[in-house]
Tab-separated table of C-alpha atoms and ligand atoms in Angstrom:
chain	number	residue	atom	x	y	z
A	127	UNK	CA	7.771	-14.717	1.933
A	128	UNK	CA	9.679	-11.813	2.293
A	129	UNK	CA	8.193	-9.623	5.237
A	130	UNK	CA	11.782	-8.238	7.004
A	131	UNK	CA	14.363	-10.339	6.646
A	132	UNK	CA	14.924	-10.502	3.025
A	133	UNK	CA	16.744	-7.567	2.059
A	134	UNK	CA	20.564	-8.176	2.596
A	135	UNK	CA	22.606	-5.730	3.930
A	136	UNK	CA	25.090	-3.520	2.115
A	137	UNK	CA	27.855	-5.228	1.473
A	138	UNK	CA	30.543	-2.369	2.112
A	139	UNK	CA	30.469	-0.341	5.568
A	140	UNK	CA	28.050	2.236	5.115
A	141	UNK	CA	27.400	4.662	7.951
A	142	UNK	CA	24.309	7.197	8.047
A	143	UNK	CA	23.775	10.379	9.849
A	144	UNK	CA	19.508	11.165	10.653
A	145	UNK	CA	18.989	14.414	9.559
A	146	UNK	CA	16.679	16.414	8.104
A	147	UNK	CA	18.027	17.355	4.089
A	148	UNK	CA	17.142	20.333	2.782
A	149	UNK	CA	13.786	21.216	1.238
A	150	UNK	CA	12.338	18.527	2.958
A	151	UNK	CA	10.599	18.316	6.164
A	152	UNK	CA	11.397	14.861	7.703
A	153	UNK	CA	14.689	13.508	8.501
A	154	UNK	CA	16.492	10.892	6.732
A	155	UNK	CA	19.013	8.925	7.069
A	156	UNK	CA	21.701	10.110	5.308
A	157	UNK	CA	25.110	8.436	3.722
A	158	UNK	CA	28.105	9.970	5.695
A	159	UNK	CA	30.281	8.428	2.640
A	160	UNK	CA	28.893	10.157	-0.346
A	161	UNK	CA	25.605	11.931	1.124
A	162	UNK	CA	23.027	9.887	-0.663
A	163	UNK	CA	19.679	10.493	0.888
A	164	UNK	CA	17.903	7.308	2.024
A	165	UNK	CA	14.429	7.950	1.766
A	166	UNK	CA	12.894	4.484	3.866
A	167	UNK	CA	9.426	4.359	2.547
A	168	UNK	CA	6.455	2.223	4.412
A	169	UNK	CA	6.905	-0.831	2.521
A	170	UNK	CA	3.989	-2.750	0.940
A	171	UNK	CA	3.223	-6.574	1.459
A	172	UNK	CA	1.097	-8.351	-1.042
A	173	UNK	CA	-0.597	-11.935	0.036
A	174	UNK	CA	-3.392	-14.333	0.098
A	175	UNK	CA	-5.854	-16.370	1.734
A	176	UNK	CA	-5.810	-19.015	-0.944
A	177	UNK	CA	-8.689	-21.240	-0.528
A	178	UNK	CA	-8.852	-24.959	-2.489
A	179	UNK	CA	-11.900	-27.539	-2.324
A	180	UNK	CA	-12.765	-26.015	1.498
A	181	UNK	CA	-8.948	-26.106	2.540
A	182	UNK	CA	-6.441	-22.950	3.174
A	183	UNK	CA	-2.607	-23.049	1.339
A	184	UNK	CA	-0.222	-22.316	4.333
A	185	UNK	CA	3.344	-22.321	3.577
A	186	UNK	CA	6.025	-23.521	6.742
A	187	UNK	CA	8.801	-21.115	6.382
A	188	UNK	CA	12.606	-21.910	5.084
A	189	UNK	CA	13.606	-18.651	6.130
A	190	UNK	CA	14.127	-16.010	9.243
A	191	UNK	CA	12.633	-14.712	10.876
A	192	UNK	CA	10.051	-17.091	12.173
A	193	UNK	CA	11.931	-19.978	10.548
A	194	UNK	CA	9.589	-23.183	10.521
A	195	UNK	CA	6.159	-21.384	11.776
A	196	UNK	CA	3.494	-21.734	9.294
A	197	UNK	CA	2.359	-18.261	7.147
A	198	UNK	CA	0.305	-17.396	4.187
A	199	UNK	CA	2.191	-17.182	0.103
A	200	UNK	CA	2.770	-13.450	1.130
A	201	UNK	CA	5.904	-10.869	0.352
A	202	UNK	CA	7.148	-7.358	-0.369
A	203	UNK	CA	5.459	-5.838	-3.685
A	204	UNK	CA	8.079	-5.013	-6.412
A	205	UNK	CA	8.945	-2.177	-8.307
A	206	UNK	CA	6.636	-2.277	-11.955
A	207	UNK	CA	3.561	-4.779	-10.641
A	208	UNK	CA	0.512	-4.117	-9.088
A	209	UNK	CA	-0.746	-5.279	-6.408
A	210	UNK	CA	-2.417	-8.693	-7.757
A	211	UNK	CA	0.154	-9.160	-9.281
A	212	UNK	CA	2.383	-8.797	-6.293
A	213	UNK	CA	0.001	-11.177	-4.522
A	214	UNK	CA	0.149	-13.912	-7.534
A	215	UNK	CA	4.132	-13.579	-7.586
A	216	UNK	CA	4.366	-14.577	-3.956
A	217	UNK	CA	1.913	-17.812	-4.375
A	218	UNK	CA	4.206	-18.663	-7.276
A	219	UNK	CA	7.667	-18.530	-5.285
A	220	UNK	CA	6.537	-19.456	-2.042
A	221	UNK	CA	4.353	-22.468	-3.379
A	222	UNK	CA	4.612	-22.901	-6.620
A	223	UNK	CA	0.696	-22.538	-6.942
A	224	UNK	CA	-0.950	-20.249	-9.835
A	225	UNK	CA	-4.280	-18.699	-7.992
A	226	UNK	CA	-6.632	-16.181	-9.342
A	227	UNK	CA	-7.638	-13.318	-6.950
A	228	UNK	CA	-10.895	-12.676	-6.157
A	229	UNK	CA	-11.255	-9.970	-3.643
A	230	UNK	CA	-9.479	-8.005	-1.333
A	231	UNK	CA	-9.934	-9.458	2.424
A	232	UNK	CA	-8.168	-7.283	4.459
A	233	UNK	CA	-5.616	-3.996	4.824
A	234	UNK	CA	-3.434	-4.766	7.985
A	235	UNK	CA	-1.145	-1.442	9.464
A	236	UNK	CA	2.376	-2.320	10.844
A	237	UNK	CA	3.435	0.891	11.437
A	238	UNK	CA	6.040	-0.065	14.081
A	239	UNK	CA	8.053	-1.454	10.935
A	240	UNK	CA	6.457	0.900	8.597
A	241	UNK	CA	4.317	-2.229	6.800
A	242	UNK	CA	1.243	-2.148	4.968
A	243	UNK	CA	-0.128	-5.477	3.873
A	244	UNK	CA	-3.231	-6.089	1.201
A	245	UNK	CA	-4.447	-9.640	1.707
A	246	UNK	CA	-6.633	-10.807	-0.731
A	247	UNK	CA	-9.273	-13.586	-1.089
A	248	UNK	CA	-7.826	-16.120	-3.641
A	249	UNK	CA	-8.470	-20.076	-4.912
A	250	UNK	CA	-5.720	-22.498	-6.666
A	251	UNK	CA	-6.565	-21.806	-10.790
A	252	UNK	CA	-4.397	-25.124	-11.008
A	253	UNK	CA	-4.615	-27.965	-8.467
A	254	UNK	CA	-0.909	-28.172	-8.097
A	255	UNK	CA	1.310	-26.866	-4.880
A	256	UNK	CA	4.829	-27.442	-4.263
A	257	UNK	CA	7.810	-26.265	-1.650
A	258	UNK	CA	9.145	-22.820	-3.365
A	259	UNK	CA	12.886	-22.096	-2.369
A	260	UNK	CA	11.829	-19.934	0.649
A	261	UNK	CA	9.299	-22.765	2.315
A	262	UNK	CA	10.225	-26.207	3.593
A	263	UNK	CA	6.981	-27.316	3.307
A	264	UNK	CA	3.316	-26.188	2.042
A	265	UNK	CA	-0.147	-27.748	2.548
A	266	UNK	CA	-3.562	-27.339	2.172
A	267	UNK	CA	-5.325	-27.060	5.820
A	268	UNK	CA	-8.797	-27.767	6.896
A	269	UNK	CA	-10.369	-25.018	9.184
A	270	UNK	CA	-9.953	-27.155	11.687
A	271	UNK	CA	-6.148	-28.494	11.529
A	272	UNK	CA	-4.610	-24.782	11.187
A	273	UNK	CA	-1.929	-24.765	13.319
A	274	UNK	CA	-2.454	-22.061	15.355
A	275	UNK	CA	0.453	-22.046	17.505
A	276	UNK	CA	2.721	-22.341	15.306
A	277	UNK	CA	1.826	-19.510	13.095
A	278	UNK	CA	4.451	-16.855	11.957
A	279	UNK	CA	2.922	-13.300	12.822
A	280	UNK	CA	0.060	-11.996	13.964
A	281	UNK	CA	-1.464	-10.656	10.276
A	282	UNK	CA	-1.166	-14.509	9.763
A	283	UNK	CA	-3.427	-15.188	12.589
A	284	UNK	CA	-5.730	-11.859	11.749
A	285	UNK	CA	-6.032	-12.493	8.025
A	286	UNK	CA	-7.013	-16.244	8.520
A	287	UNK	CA	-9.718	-15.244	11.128
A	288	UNK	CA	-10.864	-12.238	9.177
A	289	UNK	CA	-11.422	-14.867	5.865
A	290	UNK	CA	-12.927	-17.566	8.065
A	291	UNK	CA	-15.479	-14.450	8.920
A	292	UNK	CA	-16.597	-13.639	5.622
A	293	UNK	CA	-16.301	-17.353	4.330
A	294	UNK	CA	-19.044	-17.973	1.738
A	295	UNK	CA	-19.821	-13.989	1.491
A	296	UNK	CA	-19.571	-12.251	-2.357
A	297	UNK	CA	-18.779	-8.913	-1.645
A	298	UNK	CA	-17.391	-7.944	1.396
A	299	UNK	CA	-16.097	-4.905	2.970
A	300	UNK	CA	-12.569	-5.261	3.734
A	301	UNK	CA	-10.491	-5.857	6.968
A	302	UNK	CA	-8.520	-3.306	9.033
A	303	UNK	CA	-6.401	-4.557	11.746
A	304	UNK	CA	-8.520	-6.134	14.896
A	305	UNK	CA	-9.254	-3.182	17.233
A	306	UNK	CA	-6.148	-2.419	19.310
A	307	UNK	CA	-4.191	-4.313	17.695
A	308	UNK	CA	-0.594	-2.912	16.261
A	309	UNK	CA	0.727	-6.257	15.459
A	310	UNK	CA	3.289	-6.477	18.290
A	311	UNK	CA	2.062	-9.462	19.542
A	312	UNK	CA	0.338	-12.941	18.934
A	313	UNK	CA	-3.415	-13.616	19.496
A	314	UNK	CA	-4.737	-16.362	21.204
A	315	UNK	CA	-6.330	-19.262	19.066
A	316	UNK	CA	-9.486	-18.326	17.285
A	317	UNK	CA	-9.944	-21.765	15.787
B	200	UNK	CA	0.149	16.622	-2.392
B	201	UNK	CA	3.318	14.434	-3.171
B	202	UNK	CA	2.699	12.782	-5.957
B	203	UNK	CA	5.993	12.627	-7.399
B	204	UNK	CA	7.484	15.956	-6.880
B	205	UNK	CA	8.261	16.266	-3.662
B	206	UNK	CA	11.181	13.819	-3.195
B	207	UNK	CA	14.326	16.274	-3.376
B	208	UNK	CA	17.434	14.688	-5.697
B	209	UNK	CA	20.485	14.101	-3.925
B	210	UNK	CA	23.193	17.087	-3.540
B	211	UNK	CA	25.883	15.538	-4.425
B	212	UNK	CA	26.613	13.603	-7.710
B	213	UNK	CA	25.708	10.363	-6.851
B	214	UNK	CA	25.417	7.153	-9.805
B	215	UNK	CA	24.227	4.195	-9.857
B	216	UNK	CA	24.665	0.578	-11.433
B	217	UNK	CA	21.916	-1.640	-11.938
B	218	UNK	CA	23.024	-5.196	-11.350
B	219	UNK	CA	21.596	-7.686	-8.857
B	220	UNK	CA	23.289	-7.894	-5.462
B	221	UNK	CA	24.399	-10.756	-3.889
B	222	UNK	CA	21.651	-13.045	-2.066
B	223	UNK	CA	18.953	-11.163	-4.273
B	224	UNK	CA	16.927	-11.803	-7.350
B	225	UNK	CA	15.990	-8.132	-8.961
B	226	UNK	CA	18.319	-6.213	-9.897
B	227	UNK	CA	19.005	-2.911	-8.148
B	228	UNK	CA	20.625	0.835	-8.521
B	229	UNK	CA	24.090	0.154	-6.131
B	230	UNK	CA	25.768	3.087	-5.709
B	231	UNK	CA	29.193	3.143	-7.630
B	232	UNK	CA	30.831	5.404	-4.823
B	233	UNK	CA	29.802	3.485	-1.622
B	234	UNK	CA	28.466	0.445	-2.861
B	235	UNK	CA	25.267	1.467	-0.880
B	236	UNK	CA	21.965	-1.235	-2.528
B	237	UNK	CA	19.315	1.704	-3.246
B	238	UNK	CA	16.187	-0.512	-2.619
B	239	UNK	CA	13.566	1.037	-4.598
B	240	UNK	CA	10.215	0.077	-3.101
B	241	UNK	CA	6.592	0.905	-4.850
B	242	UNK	CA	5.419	4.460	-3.183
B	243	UNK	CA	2.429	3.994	-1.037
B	244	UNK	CA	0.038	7.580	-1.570
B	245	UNK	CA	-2.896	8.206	0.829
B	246	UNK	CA	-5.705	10.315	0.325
B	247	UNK	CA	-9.146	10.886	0.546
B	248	UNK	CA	-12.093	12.317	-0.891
B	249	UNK	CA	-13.798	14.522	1.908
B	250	UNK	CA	-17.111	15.597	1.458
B	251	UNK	CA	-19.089	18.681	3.641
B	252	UNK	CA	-22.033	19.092	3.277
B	253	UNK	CA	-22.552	17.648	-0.258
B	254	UNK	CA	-19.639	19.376	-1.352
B	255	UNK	CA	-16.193	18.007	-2.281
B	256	UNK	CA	-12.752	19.311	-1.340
B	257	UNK	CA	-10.194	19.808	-3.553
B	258	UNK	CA	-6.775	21.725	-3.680
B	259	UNK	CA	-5.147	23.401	-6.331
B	260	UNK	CA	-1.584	22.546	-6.437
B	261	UNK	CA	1.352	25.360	-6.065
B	262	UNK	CA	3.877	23.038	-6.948
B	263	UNK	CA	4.928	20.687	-9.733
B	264	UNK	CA	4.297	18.530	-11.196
B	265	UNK	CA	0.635	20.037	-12.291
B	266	UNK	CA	1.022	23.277	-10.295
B	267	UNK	CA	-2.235	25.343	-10.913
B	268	UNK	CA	-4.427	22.312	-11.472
B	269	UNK	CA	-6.913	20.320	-9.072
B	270	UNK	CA	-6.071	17.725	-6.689
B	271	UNK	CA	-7.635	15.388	-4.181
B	272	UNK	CA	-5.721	15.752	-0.630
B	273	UNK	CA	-2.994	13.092	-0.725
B	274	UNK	CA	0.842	12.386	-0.628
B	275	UNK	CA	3.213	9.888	0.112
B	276	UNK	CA	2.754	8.049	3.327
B	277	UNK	CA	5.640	8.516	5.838
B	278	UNK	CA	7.242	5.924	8.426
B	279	UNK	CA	5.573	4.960	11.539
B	280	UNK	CA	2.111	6.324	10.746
B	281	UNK	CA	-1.034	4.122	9.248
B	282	UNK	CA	-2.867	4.510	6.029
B	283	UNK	CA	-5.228	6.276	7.322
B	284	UNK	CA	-2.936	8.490	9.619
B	285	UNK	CA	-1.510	9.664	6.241
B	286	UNK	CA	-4.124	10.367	4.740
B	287	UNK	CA	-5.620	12.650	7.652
B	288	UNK	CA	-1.809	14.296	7.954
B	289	UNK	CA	-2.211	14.964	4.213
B	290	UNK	CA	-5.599	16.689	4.187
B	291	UNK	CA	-4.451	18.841	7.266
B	292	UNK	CA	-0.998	19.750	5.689
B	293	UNK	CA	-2.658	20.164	1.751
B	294	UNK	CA	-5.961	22.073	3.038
B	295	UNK	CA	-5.276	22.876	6.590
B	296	UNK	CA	-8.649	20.058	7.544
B	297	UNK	CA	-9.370	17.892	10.354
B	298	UNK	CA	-11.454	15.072	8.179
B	299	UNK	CA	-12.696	12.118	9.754
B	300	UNK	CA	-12.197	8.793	7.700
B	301	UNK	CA	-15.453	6.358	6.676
B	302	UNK	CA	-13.694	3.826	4.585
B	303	UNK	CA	-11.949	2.893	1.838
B	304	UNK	CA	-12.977	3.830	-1.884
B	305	UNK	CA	-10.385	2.287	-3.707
B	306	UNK	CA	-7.113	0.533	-4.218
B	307	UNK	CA	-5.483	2.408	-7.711
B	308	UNK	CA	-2.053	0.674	-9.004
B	309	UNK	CA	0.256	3.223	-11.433
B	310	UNK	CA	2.814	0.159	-12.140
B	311	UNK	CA	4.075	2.801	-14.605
B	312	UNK	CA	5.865	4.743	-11.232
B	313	UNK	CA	5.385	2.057	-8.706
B	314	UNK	CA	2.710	3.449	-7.285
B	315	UNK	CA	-0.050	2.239	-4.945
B	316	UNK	CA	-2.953	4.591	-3.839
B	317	UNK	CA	-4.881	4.384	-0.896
B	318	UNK	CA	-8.462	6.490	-1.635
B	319	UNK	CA	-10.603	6.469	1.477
B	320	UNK	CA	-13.770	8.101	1.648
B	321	UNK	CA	-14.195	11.104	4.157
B	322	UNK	CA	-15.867	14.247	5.867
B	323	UNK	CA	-14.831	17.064	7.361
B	324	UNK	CA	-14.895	17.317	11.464
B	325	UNK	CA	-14.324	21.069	11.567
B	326	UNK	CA	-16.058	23.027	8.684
B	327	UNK	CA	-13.186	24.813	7.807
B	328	UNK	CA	-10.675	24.539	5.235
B	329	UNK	CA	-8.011	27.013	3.890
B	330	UNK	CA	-4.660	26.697	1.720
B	331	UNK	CA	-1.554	24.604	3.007
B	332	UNK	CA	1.725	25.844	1.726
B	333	UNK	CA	1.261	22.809	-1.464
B	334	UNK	CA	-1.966	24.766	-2.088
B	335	UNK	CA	-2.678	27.752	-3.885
B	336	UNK	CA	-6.076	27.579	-2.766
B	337	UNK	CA	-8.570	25.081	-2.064
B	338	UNK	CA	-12.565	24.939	-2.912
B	339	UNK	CA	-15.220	23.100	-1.622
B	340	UNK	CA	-17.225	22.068	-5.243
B	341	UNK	CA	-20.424	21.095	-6.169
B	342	UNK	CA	-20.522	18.015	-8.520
B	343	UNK	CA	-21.814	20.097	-11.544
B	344	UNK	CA	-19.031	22.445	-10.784
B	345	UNK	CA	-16.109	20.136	-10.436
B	346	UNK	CA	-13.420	21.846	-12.592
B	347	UNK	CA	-13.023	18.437	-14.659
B	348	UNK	CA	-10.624	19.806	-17.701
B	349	UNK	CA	-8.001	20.953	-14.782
B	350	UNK	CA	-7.933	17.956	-12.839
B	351	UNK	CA	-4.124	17.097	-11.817
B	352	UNK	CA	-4.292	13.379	-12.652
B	353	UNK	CA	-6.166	10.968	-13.739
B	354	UNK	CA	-6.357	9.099	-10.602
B	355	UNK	CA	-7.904	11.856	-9.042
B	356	UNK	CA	-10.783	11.926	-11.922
B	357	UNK	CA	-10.980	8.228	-11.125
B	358	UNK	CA	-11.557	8.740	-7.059
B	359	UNK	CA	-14.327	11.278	-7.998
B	360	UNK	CA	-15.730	9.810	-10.366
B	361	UNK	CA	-15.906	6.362	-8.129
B	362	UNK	CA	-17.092	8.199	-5.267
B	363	UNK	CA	-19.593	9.552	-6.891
B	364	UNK	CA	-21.029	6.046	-8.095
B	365	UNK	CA	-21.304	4.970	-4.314
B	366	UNK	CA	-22.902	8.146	-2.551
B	367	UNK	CA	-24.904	7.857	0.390
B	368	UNK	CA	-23.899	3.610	0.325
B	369	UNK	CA	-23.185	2.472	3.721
B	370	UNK	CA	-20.854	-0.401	2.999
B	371	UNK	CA	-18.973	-0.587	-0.375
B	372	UNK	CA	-16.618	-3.025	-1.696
B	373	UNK	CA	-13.579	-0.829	-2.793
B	374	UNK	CA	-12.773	0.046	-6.729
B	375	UNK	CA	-9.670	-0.840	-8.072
B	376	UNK	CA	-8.609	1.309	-11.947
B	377	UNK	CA	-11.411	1.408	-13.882
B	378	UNK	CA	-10.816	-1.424	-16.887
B	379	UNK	CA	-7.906	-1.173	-18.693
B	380	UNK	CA	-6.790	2.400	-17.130
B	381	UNK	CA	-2.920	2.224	-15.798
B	382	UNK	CA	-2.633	5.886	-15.053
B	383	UNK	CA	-0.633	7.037	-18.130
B	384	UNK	CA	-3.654	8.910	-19.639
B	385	UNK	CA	-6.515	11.290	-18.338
B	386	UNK	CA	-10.126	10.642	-18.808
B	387	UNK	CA	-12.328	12.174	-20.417
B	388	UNK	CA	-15.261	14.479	-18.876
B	389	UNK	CA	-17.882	12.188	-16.536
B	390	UNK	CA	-19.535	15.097	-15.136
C	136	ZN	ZN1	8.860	-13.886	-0.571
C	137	ZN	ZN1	1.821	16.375	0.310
């Protein structure tokens, strides 16, 4: 899982000036050392609602932020894979599952942090799950034993309701974020 | 339209080693001068195919790449706005439109330049349209008219062609590239 914290830092001091370059219409943040435009991009996260014989694949998180709360195999798409395959990555590293996709569930808007996350519909192609290096733990949930309060972030919550929703449905129309909702804050328990 | 183009190159001589920073797993461009980690994230493009009565919009690009061919309006999405934010901003800066979005059409990948495309479907608010300054002018077409041999890229033929399959249906499931299609070549003809 990989939704802020896991880009490091630079490693050297590197101080930026906002401004706006020239020829383009939007400032940037720009390198006061050597004047190298950083272009920050809305970033794409690529997970799953991975579903196995009626139970949901959460994974309890190894790392900040949200250390220990409970999220879905989700992460930051990389540079040369598409979006499924962004989503299958994640499942792999985060708990060691292989899952076919079936259908996108949802398209949740973060745009305080500039995030745009595709959760898809998915099921476990091999009955196997395991701890990745970036969860301390993983299990397979019944609807009913989702641990709701201890859930990482609200897309967590939202994608999990949205799937329960549609549960048993072929082809659905997908999910934006619940009205209102900007992901600053945690629902209540849908359960 | 921002396709690819529009992202100006640094102005001063800035290069790059790829090697993989501490605390990551991919390697990355680090800046030899600064030692700055140039994250390159996949691009997320918004756009939309608007429709007015019956008629499609589409813009004829003034800059490169494809300058003097036809476009859908879309671009990159900037920070702190939502998908569909973008892809409004873009139809009001590419053909000066106030559209108002239905939903999504599809979900293209272009691995190729790390690109994910956001297609929602769309109609004008205001019937009026005219040339932003990345236009050289913009049409409103009927499908037997669409200028297919001077499309701008294949995704665009794609988006037309998909929209197209689903007029006048309420609730659609979106399209992802058509089989085997990863951007790198243009269609032929649908009409
Ligand atoms: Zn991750
Ligand atoms: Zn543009």
């Amino acid at each position: 899982m990989a939704w802020r914290s896991e880009i490091p830092e630079p490693k050297v001091d590197v101080s930026f000036t906002e401004r706006v370059p020239e020829g383009d219409d939007v400032a940037r943040d720009v390198c006061d050392t050597c004047g190298f435009i950083h272009y920050v991009n809305p970033k794409i996260v690529v997970g799953s609602v991975v579903e196995h014989e009626g139970k949901i694949l959460l994974c309890r998180r190894a790392i900040e932020p949200r250390k220990g709360y409970w999220t879905l195999p989700a992460g930051y798409m990389e540079k040369g894979e598409t979006t499924e395959e962004g989503a299958k990555r994640e499942a792999h590293e985060e708990a060691l599952a292989h899952i076919r996709i079936h259908d996108l569930l949802a398209i949740y808007n973060i745009p305080r942090i500039s995030q745009v996350q595709l959760m898809y519909r998915a099921s476990l192609s091999v009955p196997e799950i395991g701890a990745g290096p970036e969860s301390l733990e993983v299990a397979l949930y019944d609807w009913d034993d989702i641990p709701w309060d201890e859930l990482a972030f609200p897309s967590v919550h939202w994608a999990l309701t949205h799937y329960r929703a549609v549960q048993g449905q072929e082809r659905i129309v997908p999910f934006g974020n619940p009205p209102g909702e900007r992901g600053n804050r945690m629902p209540l328990k849908s359960g």
